[in-house]
Each structure stands twice: as structure tokens, then as C-alpha cells.
Tab-separated table of C-alpha atoms in Angstrom:
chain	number	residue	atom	x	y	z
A	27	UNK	CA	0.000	0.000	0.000
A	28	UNK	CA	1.199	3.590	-0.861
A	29	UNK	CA	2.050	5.564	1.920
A	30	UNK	CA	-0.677	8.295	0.302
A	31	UNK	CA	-3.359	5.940	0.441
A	32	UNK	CA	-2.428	4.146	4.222
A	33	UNK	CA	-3.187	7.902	5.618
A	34	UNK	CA	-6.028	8.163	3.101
A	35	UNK	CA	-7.387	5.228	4.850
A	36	UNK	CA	-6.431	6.161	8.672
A	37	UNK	CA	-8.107	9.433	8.240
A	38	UNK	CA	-11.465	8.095	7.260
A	39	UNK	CA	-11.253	5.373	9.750
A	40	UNK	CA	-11.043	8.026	12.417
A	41	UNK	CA	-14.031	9.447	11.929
A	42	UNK	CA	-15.598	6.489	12.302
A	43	UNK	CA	-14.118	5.332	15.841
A	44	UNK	CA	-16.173	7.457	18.334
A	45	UNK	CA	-19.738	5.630	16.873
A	46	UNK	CA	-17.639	2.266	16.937
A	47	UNK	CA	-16.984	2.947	20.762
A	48	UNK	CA	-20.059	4.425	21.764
A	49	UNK	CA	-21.974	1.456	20.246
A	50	UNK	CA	-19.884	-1.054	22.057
A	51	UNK	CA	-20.474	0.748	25.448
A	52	UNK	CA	-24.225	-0.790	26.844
A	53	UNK	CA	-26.014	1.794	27.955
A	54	UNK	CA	-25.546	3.420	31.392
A	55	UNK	CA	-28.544	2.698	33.982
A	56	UNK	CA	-28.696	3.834	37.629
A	57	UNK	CA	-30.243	1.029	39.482
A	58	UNK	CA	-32.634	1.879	42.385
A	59	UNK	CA	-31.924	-0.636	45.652
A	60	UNK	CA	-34.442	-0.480	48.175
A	61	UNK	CA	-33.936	-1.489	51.813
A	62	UNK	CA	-36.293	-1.491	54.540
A	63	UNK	CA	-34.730	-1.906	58.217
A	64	UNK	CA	-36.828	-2.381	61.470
A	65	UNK	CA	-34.430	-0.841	63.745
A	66	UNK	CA	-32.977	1.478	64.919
A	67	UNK	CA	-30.044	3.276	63.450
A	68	UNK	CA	-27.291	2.309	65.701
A	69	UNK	CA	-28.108	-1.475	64.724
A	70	UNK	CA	-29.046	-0.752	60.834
A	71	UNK	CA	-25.524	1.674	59.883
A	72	UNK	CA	-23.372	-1.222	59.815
A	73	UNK	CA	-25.175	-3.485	58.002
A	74	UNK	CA	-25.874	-0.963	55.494
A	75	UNK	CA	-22.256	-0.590	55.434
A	76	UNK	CA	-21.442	-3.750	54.778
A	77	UNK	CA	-24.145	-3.916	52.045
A	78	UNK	CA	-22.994	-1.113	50.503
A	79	UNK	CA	-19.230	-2.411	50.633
A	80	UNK	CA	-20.504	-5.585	48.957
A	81	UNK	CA	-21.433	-3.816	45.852
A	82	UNK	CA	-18.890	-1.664	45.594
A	83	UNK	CA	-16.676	-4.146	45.499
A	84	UNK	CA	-18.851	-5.863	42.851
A	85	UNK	CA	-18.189	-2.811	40.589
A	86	UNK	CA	-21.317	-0.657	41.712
A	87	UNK	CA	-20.729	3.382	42.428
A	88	UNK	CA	-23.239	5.335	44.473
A	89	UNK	CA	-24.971	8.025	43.176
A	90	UNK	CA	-23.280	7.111	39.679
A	91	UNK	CA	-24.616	3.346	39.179
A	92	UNK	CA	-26.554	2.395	42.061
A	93	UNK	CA	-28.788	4.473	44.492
A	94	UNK	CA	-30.397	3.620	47.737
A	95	UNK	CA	-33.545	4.469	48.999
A	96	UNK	CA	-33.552	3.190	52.564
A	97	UNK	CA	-36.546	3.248	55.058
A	98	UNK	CA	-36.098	3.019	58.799
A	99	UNK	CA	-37.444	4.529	61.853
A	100	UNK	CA	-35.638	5.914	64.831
A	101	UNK	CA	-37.192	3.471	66.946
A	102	UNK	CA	-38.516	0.120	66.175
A	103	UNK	CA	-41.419	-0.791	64.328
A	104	UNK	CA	-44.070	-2.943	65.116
A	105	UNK	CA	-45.303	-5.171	62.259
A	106	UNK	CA	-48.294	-2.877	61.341
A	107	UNK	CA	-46.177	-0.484	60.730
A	108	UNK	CA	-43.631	-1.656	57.679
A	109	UNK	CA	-46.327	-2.101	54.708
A	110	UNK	CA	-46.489	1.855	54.376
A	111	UNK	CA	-42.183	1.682	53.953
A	112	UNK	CA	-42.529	-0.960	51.532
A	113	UNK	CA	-45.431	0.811	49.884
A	114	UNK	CA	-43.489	3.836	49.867
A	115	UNK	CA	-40.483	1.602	47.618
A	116	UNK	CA	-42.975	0.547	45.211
A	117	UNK	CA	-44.052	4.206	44.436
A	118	UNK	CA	-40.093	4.726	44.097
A	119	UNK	CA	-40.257	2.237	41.606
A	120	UNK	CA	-37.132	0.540	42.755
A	121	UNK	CA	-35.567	-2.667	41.534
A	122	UNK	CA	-35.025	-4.269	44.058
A	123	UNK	CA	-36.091	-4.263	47.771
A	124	UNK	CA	-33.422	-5.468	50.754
A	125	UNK	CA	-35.456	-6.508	53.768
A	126	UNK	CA	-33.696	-7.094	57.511
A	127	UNK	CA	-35.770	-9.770	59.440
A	128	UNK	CA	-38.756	-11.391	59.545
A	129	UNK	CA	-41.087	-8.213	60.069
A	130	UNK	CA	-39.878	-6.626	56.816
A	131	UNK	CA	-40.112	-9.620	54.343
A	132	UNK	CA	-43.672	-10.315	55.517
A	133	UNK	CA	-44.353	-6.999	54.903
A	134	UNK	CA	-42.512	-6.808	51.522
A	135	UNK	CA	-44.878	-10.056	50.712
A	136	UNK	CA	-47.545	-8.579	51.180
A	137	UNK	CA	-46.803	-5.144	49.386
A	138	UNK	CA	-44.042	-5.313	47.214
A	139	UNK	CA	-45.819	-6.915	44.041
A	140	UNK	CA	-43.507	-8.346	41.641
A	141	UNK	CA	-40.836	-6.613	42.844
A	142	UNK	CA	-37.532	-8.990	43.676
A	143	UNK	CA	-37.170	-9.425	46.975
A	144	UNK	CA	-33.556	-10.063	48.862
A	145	UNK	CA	-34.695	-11.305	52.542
A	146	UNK	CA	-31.957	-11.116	55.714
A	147	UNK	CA	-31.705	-12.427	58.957
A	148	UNK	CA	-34.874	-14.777	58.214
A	149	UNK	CA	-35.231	-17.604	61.051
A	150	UNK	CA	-37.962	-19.743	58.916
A	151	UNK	CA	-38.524	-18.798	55.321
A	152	UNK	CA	-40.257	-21.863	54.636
A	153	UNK	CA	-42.488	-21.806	57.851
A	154	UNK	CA	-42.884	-17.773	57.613
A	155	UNK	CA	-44.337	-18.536	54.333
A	156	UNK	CA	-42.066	-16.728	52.220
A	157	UNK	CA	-40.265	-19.737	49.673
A	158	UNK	CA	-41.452	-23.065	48.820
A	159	UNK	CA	-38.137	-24.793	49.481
A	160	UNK	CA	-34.415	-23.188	50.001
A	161	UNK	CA	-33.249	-25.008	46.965
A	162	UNK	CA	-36.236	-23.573	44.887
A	163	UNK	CA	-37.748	-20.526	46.347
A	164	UNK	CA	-40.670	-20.494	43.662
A	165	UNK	CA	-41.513	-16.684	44.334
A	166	UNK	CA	-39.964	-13.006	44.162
A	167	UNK	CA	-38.471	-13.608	47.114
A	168	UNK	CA	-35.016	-15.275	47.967
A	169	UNK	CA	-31.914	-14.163	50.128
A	170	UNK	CA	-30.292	-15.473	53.433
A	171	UNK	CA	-31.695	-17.182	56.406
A	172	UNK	CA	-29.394	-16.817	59.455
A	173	UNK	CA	-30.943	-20.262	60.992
A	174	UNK	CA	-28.766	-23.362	60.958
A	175	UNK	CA	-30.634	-26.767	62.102
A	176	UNK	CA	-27.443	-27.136	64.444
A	177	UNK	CA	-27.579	-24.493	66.172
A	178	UNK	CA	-30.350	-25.035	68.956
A	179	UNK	CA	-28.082	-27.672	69.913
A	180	UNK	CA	-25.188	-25.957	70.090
A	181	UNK	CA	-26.430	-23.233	72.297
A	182	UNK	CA	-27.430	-25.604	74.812
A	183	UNK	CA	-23.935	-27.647	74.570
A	184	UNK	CA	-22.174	-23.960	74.499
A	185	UNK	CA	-24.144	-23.037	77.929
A	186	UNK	CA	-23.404	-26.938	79.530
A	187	UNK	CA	-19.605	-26.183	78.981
A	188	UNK	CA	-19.773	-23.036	80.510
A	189	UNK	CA	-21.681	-24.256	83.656
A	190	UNK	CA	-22.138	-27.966	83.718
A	191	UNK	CA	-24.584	-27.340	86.741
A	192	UNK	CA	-26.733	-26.024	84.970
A	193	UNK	CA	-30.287	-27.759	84.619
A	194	UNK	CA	-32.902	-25.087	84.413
A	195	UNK	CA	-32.333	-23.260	80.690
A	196	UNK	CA	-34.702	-19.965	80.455
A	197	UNK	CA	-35.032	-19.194	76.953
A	198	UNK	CA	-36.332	-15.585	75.762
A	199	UNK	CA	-37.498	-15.280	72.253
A	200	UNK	CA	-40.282	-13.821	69.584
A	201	UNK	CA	-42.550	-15.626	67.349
A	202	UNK	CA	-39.916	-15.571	64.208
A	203	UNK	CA	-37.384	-17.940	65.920
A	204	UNK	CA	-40.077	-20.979	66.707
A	205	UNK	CA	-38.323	-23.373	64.950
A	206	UNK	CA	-35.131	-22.863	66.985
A	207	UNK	CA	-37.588	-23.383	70.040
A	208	UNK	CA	-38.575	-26.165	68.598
A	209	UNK	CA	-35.281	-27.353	68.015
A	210	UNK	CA	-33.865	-26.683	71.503
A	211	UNK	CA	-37.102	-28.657	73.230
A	212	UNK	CA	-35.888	-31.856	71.027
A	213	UNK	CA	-32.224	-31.573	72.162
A	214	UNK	CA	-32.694	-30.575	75.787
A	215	UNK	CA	-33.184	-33.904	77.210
A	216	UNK	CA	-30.085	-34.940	75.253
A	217	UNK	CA	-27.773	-32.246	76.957
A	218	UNK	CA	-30.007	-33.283	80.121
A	219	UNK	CA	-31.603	-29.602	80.322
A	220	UNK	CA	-35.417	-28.578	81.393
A	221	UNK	CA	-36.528	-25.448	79.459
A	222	UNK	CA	-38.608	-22.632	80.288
A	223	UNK	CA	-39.427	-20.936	77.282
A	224	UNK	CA	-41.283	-17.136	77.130
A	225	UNK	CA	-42.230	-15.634	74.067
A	226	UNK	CA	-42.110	-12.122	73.909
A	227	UNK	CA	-44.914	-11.132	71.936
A	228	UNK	CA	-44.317	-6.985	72.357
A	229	UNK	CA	-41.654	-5.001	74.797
A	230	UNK	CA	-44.032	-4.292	77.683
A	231	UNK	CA	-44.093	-8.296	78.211
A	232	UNK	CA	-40.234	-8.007	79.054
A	233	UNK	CA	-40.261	-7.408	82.874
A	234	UNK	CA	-42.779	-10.162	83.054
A	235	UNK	CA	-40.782	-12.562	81.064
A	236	UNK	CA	-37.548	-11.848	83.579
A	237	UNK	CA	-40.120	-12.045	86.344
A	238	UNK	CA	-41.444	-15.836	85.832
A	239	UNK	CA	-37.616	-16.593	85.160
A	240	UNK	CA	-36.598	-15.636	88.572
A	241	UNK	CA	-39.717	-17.668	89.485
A	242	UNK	CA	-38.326	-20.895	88.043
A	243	UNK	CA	-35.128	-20.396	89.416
A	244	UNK	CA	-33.526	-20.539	86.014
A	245	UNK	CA	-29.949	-21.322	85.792
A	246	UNK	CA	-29.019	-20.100	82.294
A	247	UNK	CA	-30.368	-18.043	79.546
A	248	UNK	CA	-30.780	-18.338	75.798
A	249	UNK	CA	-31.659	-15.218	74.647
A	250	UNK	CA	-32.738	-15.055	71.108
A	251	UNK	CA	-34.814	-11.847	70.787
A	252	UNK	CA	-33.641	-9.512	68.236
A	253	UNK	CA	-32.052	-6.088	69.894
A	254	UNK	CA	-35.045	-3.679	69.301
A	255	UNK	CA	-33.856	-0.895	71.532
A	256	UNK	CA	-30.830	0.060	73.458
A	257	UNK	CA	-33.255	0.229	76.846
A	258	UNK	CA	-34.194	-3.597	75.924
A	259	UNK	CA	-30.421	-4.688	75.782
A	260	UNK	CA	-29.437	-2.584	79.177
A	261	UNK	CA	-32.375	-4.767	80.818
A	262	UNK	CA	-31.924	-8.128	79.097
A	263	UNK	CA	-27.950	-8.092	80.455
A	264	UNK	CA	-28.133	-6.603	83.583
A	265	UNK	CA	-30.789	-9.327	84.721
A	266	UNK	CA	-28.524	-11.612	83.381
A	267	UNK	CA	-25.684	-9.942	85.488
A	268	UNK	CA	-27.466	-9.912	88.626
A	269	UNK	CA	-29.015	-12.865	88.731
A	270	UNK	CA	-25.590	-14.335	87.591
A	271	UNK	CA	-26.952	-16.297	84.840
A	272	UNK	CA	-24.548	-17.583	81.929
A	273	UNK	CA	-25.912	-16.503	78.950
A	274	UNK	CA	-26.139	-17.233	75.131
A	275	UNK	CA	-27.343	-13.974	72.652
A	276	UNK	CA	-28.362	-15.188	68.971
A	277	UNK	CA	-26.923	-10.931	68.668
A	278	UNK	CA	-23.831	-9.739	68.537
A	279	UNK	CA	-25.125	-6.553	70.221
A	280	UNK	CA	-26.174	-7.573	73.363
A	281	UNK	CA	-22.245	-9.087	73.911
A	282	UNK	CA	-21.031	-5.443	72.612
A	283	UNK	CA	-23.786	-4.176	75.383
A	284	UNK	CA	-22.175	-6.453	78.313
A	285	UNK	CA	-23.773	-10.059	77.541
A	286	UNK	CA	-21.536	-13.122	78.231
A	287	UNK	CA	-21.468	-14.838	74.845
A	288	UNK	CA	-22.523	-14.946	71.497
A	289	UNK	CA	-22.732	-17.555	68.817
A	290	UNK	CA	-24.023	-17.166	65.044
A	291	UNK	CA	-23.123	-16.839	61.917
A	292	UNK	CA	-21.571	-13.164	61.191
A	293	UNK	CA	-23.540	-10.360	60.611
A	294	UNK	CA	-21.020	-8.424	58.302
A	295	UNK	CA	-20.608	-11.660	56.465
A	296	UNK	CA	-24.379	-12.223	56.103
A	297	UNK	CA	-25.055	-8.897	54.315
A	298	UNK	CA	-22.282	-8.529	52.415
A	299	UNK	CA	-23.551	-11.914	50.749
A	300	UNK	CA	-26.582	-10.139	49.949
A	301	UNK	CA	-25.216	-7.574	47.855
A	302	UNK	CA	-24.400	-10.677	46.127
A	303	UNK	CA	-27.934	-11.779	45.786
A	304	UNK	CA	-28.593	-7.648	44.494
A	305	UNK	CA	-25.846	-7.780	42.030
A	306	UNK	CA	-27.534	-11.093	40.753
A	307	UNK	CA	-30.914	-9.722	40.658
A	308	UNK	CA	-29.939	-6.430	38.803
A	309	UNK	CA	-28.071	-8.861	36.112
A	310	UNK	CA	-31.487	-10.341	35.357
A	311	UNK	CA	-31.683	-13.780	37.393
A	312	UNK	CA	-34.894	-14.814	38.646
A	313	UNK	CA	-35.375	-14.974	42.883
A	314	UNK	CA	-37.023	-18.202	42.103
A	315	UNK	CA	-33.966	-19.592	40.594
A	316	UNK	CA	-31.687	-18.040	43.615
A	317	UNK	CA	-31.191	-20.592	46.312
A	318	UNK	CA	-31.848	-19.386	49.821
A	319	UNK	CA	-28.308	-19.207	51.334
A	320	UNK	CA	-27.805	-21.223	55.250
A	321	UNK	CA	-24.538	-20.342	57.457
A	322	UNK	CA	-21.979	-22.256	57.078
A	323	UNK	CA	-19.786	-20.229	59.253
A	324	UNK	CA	-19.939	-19.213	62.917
A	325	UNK	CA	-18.648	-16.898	65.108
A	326	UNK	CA	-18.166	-17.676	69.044
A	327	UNK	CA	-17.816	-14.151	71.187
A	328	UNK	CA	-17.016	-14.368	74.391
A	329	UNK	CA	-17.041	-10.902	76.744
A	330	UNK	CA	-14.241	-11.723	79.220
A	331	UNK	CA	-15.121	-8.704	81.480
A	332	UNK	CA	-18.770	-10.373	82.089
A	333	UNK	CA	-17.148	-13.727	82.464
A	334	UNK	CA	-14.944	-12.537	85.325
């Protein structure tokens, strides 16, 4: 080729690069991420943080790629009360909706429509009615459930080894943790333990709940009621404290607060998996096709101060 005609060439080819480019680039989208928490915010920001992290680190930029519209109160909510957030995502027309426990996903059931739905923290999705199986959730609704079918047991083995004594287990918990219940009555006679279980069916019941476990001279706790308020933790763990009951929290937070120990699966860990779950969604798989995620990984916390 003549040198005259290779520039000839280079100069038309130019001209034609920028259209080339552009039409190779997909076009840009800002995805809209809903999340809807039930607490308050010193328990929400770091999840949210590790959500966020998650995606960023799957190649998502907020406020350039990815947006979040997040609804949560400054206090807890009571079940009535999360439809209206949920509704409020749907009018936002988001494309996805992140839900933090039990309360929220029912409520996202009920009110999100056909909108995916990325569930957290969920004792029971097959008993709260939310999938058909965890292999094959069959809905708009998929995620993580923090609920291992070991771990009943091993709260009641964790609380034997730290006072072999012990024969009288108290166990606090809510209606969304059942199962475990369930799972702890089966296994107590095999760690040769007598429960006392009281279900806490809204915050005013607390002091009664303590109350009949003094009653039954209880000689260890299993607390598994979510941490709805800071005033709720203060008086779960200094009952525990004063009555000088060893304890087990299914939360991190009541350890933080002064508990004796914690063991579950990690909450960073847990939420940073469901940005994986988002990113999934987004890239146009199905929640019915997404199986719901178990632990496989546990954390054991100990608060040495407490233990002294």
C-alpha cells in the first residue's frame, strides 16, 4: 500500500471510531436498591455498610450506578407499621427491595408486588411462608436465612460447657425464631436440660418474662430476641448480670452491650452476601432460581469482662 493511500485510509477510519466505541459501550442505567430496616439506626448503619461495601466491590458506584432508597425509623417498628415503607419503595419504583428480618419480608410479601425481593436475617422462610423450598424458592423472594438446624443444639452444649450445673435453661425469644424453640425442646433432654421458654410477643411483656424466670429459678439463659432498643439490651444483660446467669445472645449486640457470649453466623458476612444476591438480581436472574443461602460459618464471642 502507498504511503498516500495508508493515511487516506487512517483518516477516514477516524471518523468512524467514536460511533464504533459508543456502540460497544451498553447503555448506562442507575439502578434503584431499596432497603427497609426495622431498627434502629445504631443497629441498621453497619449493616448498610457492609451492604454497601458488597457492591462496591462488585463494581457498583453510588450516586453514579446504584442508588439507595432506605426506610427506617428511629425506633422500632411494630409489624403494622412496615407495609407503608414498603409501599413507599414501590411508588419509588425501585428494583429491588433489601429486607432485615422477619417483620420486613412479611411486609414486603404482602406489598411489594412483583418486585424482587432479597430477605436477611430470616429464622424460617419456609415456615414464615415466604419460599417453597431453600433449593427452589418459587416466588420473588429469595436471600439469606441466618438459621442453621445445628444451632439449637449448640447453644445448649455452648451453655453446659460453661456451667455444667446447669439444669434449668430460660429461653427468651419472639414468634420468628419458633423453629429454633422447637429445636432446643428436642435436644434438651439430650444435653439433660429442662426449658422454660417465654415468648415475647411486644416489649411491655419483658419485665414479666424476667419475672417468671426468677420464678423458676432458672440457671441459664438463651436469649434469642432480636435487639429492638438500646433500653431492651441494658435490661436483658443486667438481669442476666445480677441474677448471675450464663448466657447465650443469637446478637452480637447484646455481647457489645455487656452479655456473656454470642454464637451465630456473622452479621457483616451475612449482608455482604446479599449484595451478592442484588448484584444477581440487577443482572437479570430470577429470585425463584436463587437458592436461599444457610450459614456455614460461625462466630463464638465471648465478653471476658462479664465472664470474670
Amino acid at each position: 500500500m502507498r504511503r498516500r493511500d495508508f493515511f487516506k485510509m487512517i483518516a477516514g477510519s477516524a471518523a468512524t471510531w467514536p460511533l464504533a466505541a459508543q456502540a460497544q459501550q451498553p447503555a448506562g442505567r442507575t439502578y434503584r436498591v431499596g432497603i427497609v430496616w426495622a431498627n434502629t439506626p445504631a443497629i441498621s448503619a453497619p449493616r448498610f455498610a457492609a451492604v454497601r461495601q458488597g457492591l462496591r466491590d462488585l463494581g457498583y458506584v453510588e450516586g453514579e450506578n446504584i442508588v439507595f432508597e432506605q426506610r427506617g425509623p428511629d425506633r422500632t417498628l411494630q409489624a403494622q407499621e412496615l407495609a407503608p415503607l414498603i409501599a413507599e419503595l414501590v411508588n419509588e419504583r425501585v428494583d429491588v427491595i433489601l429486607t432485615a428480618g422477619t417483620g420486613p419480608t412479611r411486609a414486603a410479601k404482602s406489598a411489594a408486588g412483583t418486585i424482587p425481593v432479597v430477605m436477611t436475617f430470616v429464622s424460617d422462610p419456609i415456615g414464615s411462608g415466604f419460599v417453597t423450598s431453600l433449593a427452589r424458592p418459587g416466588g420473588n423472594i429469595t436471600g439469606l436465612t441466618n438459621f442453621g438446624p445445628e444451632m439449637s443444639v449448640k447453644w445448649l452444649e455452648l451453655l453446659k460447657d460453661l456451667m455444667p450445673s446447669a439444669h434449668r435453661i430460660a429461653v427468651l425469644y419472639d414468634s420468628s425464631v419458633r423453629v429454633l424453640v422447637k429445636g432446643m425442646e428436642l435436644a434438651a433432654t439430650t444435653v439433660g436440660a429442662q426449658l422454660t421458654t417465654f415468648e415475647l410477643k411486644n416489649d411491655n411483656a419483658l419485665v414479666e418474662a424476667l419475672s417468671s424466670f426468677q420464678q423458676e429459678h432458672a440457671e441459664a439463659l438463651i436469649v434469642t430476641l432480636p435487639p429492638r432498643t438500646a433500653d431492651q439490651q441494658r435490661s436483658v444483660v443486667q438481669f442476666a448480670a445480677t441474677n448471675r446467669l450464663p448466657t447465650v445472645y443469637w446478637w452480637r449486640e447484646y455481647v457489645d452491650a455487656g452479655g456473656l457470649a454470642y454464637y451465630g453466623p456473622s452479621v457483616t458476612d451475612m449482608y455482604r452476601r446479599a449484595a451478592v444476591y442484588v448484584d444477581k438480581i440487577l443482572k437479570g436472574i430470577k429470585p425463584a432460581d436463587l437458592p436461599v443461602e444457610q450459614p456455614t460459618r460461625f462466630s463464638l464471642v465471648i465478653n471476658l469482662k462479664t465472664a470474670r
